[in-house]
mmCIF file of C-alpha atoms and ligand atoms in Angstrom:
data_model
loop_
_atom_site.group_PDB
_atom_site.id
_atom_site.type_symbol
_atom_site.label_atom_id
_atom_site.label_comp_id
_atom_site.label_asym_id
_atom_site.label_seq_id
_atom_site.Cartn_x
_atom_site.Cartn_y
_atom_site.Cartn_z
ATOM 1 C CA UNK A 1380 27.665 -40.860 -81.768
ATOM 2 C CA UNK A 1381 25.127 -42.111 -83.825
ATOM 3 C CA UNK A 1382 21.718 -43.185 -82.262
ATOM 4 C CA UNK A 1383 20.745 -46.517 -83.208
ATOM 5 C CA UNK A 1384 17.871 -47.747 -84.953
ATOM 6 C CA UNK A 1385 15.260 -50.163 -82.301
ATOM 7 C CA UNK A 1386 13.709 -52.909 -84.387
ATOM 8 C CA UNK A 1387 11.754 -54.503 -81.959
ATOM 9 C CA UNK A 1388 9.710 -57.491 -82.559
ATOM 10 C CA UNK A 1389 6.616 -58.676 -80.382
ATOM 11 C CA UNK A 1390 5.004 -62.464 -80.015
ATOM 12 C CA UNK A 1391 5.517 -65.198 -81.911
ATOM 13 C CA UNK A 1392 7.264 -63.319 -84.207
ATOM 14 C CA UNK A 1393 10.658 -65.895 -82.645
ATOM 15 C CA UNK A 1394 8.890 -68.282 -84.836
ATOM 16 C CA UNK A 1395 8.691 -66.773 -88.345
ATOM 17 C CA UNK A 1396 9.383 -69.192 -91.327
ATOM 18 C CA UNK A 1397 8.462 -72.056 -89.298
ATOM 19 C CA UNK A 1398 4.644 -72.122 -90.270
ATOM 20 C CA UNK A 1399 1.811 -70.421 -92.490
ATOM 21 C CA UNK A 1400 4.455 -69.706 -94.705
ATOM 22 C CA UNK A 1401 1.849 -68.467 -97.484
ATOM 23 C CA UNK A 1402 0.942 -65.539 -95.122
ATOM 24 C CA UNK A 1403 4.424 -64.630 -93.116
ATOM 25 C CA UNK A 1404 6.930 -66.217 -95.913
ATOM 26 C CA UNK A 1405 9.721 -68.620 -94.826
ATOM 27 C CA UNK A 1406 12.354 -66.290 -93.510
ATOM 28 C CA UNK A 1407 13.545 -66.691 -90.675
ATOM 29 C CA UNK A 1408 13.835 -63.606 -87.811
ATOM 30 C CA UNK A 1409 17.483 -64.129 -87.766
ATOM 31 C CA UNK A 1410 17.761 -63.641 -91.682
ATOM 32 C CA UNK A 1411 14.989 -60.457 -91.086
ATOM 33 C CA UNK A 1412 18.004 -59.608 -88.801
ATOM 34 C CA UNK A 1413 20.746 -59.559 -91.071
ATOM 35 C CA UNK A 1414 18.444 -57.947 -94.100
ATOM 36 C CA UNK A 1415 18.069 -55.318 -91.533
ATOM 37 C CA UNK A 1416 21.444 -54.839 -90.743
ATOM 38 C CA UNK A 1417 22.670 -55.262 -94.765
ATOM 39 C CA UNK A 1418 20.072 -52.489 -95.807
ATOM 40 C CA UNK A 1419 21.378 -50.430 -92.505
ATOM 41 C CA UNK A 1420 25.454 -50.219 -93.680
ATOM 42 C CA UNK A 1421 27.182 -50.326 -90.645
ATOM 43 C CA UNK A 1422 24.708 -47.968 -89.281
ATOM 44 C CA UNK A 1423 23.981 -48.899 -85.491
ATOM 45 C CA UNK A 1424 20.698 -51.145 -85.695
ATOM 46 C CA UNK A 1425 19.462 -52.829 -81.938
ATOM 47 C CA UNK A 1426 17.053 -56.115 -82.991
ATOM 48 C CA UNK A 1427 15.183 -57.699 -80.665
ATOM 49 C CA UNK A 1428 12.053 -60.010 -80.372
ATOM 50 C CA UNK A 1429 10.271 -61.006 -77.062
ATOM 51 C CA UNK A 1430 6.903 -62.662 -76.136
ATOM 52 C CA UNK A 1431 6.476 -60.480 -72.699
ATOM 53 C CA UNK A 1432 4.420 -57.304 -72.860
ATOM 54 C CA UNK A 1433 6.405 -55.838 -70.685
ATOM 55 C CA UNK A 1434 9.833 -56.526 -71.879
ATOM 56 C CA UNK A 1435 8.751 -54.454 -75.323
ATOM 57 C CA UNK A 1436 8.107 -51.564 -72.846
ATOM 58 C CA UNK A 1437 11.301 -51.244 -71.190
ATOM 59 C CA UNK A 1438 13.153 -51.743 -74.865
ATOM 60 C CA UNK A 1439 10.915 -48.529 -75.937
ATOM 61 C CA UNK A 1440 11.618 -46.723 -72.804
ATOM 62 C CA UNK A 1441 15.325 -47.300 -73.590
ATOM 63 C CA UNK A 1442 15.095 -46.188 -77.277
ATOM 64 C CA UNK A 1443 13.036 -43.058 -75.804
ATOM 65 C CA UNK A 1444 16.816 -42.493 -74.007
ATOM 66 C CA UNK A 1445 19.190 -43.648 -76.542
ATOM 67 C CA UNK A 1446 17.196 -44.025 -80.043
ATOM 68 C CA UNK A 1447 17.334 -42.508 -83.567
ATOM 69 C CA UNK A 1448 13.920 -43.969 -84.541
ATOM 70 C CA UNK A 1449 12.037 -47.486 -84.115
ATOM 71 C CA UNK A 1450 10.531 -49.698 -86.748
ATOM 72 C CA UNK A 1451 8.246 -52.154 -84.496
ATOM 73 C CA UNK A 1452 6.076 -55.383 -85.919
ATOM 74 C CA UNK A 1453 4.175 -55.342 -82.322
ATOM 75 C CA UNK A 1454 2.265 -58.739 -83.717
ATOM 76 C CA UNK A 1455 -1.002 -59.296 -81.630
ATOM 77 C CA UNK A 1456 0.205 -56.691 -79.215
ATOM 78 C CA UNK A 1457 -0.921 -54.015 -82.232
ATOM 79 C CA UNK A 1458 -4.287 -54.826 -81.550
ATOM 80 C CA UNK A 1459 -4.457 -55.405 -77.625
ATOM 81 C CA UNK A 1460 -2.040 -53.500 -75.664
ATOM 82 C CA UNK A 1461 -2.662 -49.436 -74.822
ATOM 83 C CA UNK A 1462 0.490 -49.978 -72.570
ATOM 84 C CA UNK A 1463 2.812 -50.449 -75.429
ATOM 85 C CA UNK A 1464 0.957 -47.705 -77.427
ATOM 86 C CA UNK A 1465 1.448 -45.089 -74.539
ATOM 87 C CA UNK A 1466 5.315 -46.315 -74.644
ATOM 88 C CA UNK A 1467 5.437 -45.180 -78.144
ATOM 89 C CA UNK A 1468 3.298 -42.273 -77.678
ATOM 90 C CA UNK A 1469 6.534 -40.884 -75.193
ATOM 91 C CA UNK A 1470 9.448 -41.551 -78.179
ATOM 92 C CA UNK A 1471 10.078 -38.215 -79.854
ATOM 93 C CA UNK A 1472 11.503 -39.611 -83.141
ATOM 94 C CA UNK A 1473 10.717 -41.605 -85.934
ATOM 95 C CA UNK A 1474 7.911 -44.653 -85.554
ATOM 96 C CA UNK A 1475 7.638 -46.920 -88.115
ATOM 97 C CA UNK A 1476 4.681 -49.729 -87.502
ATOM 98 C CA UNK A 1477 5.385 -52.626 -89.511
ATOM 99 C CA UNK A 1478 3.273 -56.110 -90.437
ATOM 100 C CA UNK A 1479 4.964 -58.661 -92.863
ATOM 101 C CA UNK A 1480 1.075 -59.199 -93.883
ATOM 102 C CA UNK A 1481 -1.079 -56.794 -95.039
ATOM 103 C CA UNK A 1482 -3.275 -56.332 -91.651
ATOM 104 C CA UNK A 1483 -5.968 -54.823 -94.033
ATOM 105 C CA UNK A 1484 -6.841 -57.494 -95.900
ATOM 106 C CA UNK A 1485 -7.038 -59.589 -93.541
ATOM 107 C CA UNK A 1486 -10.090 -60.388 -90.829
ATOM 108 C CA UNK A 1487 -11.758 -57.945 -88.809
ATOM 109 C CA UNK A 1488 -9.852 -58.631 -85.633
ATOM 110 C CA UNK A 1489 -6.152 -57.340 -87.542
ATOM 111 C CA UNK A 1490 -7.971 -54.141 -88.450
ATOM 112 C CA UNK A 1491 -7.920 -51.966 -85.219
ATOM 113 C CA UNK A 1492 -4.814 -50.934 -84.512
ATOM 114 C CA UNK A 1493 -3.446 -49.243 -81.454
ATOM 115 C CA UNK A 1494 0.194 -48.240 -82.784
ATOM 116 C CA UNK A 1495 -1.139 -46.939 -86.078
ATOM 117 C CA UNK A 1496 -2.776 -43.434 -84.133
ATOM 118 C CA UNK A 1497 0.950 -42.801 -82.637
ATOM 119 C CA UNK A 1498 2.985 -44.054 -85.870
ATOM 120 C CA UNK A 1499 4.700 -41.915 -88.330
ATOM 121 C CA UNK A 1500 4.229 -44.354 -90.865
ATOM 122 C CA UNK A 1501 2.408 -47.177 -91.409
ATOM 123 C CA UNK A 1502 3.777 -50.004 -93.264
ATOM 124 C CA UNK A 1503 2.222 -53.591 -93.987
ATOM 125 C CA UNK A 1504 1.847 -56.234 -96.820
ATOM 126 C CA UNK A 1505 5.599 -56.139 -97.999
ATOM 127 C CA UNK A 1506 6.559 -59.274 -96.655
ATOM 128 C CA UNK A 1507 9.615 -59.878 -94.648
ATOM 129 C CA UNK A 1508 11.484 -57.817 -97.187
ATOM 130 C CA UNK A 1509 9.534 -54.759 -95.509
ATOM 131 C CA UNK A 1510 12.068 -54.928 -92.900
ATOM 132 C CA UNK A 1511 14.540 -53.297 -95.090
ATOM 133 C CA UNK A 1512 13.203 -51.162 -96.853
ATOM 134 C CA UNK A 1513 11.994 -49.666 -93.517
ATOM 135 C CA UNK A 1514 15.112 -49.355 -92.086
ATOM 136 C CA UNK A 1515 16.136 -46.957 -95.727
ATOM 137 C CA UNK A 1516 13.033 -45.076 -95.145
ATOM 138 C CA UNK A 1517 14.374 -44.602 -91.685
ATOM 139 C CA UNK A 1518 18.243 -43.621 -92.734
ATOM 140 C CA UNK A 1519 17.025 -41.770 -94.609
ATOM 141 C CA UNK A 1520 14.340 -39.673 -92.393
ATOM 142 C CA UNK A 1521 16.874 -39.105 -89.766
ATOM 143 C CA UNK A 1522 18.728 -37.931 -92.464
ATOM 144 C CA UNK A 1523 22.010 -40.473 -91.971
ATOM 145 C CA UNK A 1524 21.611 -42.189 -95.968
ATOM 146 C CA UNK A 1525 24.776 -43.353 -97.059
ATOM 147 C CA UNK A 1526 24.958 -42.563 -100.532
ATOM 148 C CA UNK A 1527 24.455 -45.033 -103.603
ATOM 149 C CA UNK A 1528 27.778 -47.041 -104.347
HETATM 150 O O1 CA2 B 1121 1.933 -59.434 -90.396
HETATM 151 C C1 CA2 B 1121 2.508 -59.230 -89.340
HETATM 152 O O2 CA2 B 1121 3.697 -58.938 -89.262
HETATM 153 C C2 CA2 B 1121 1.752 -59.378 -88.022
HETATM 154 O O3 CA2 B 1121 2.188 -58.351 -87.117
HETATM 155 C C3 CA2 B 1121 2.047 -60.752 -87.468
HETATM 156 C C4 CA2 B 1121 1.244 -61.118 -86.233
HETATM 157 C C5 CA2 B 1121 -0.237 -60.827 -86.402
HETATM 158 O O4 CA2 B 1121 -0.876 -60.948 -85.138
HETATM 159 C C6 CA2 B 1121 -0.440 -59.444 -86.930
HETATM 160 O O5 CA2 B 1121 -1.752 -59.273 -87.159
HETATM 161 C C7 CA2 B 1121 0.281 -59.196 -88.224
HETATM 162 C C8 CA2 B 1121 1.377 -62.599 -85.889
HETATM 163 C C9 CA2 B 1121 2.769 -63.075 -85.766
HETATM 164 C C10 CA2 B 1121 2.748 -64.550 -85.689
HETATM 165 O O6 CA2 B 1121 4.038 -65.023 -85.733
HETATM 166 C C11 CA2 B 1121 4.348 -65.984 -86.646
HETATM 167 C C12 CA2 B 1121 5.008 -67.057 -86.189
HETATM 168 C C13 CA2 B 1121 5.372 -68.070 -87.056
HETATM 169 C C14 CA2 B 1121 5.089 -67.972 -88.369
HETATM 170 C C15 CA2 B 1121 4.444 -66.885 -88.827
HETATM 171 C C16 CA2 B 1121 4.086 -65.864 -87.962
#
């Protein structure tokens, strides 16, 4: 059985599309969701979102027990919360961080990063469409690619 792929999305992120659209874009999460699932072929993807701290915990406990890798845009929870960071710290695969916006550019506050020390790789600045090309980066690091039609 194939493990899935945890895309797991932290605050706010429930309301993507809906404002600053000149920083985060005006697609939706749900759309995210099915550009995720497009890019992913049939291969097993689990997409969430939640604005509780501790509800992104258990979902990375349970991909530490039943994941292939996680891509996860933690939001403001990148830059405030060790408990999600020692989550991740415990998953053995795979860890893509992701940011629609390029944290980097941005003001001091989205520089310092608690995920980035534990990620594999690091991405940010994309957009929205950094969704899927994360989830090929990850097919294709757990080695599960299905070839080019
Ligand atoms: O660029 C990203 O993906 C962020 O993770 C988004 C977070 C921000 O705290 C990070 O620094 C960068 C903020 C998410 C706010 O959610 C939105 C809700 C509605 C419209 C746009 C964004």
């Amino acid at each position: 059985m194939s493990k899935p792929i945890y895309i797991l999305n932290g605050p706010n992120l429930n309301r993507l599309g809906t404002r600053e659209p000149e920083i985060y874009g005006r697609t939706t999460l749900a759309e995210v969701e099915t550009m995720c699932r497009d890019a992913a072929s049939g291969y097993p993807i689990v997409f969430r979102q939640s604005n509780r701290e501790y509800e992104i915990i258990d979902w990375v406990h349970e991909a530490i027990d039943e994941g292939g890798g996680i891509i996860i845009n933690p939001a403001a929870f990148t830059f405030t919360s060790m408990a999600i960071m020692d989550a991740l710290k415990m998953f053995s695969g795979p860890l893509f961080e992701l940011h629609i916006s390029n944290i980097h550019r941005r003001e001091p506050i989205y520089h310092k990063s608690y995920v980035s020390p534990v990620a594999t790789a690091v991405i940010a600045g994309l957009g929205t469409k950094g969704y899927p090309i994360a989830v090929r980066a990850m097919l294709d690091m757990i080695g599960t690619l299905p070839a080019k039609a």
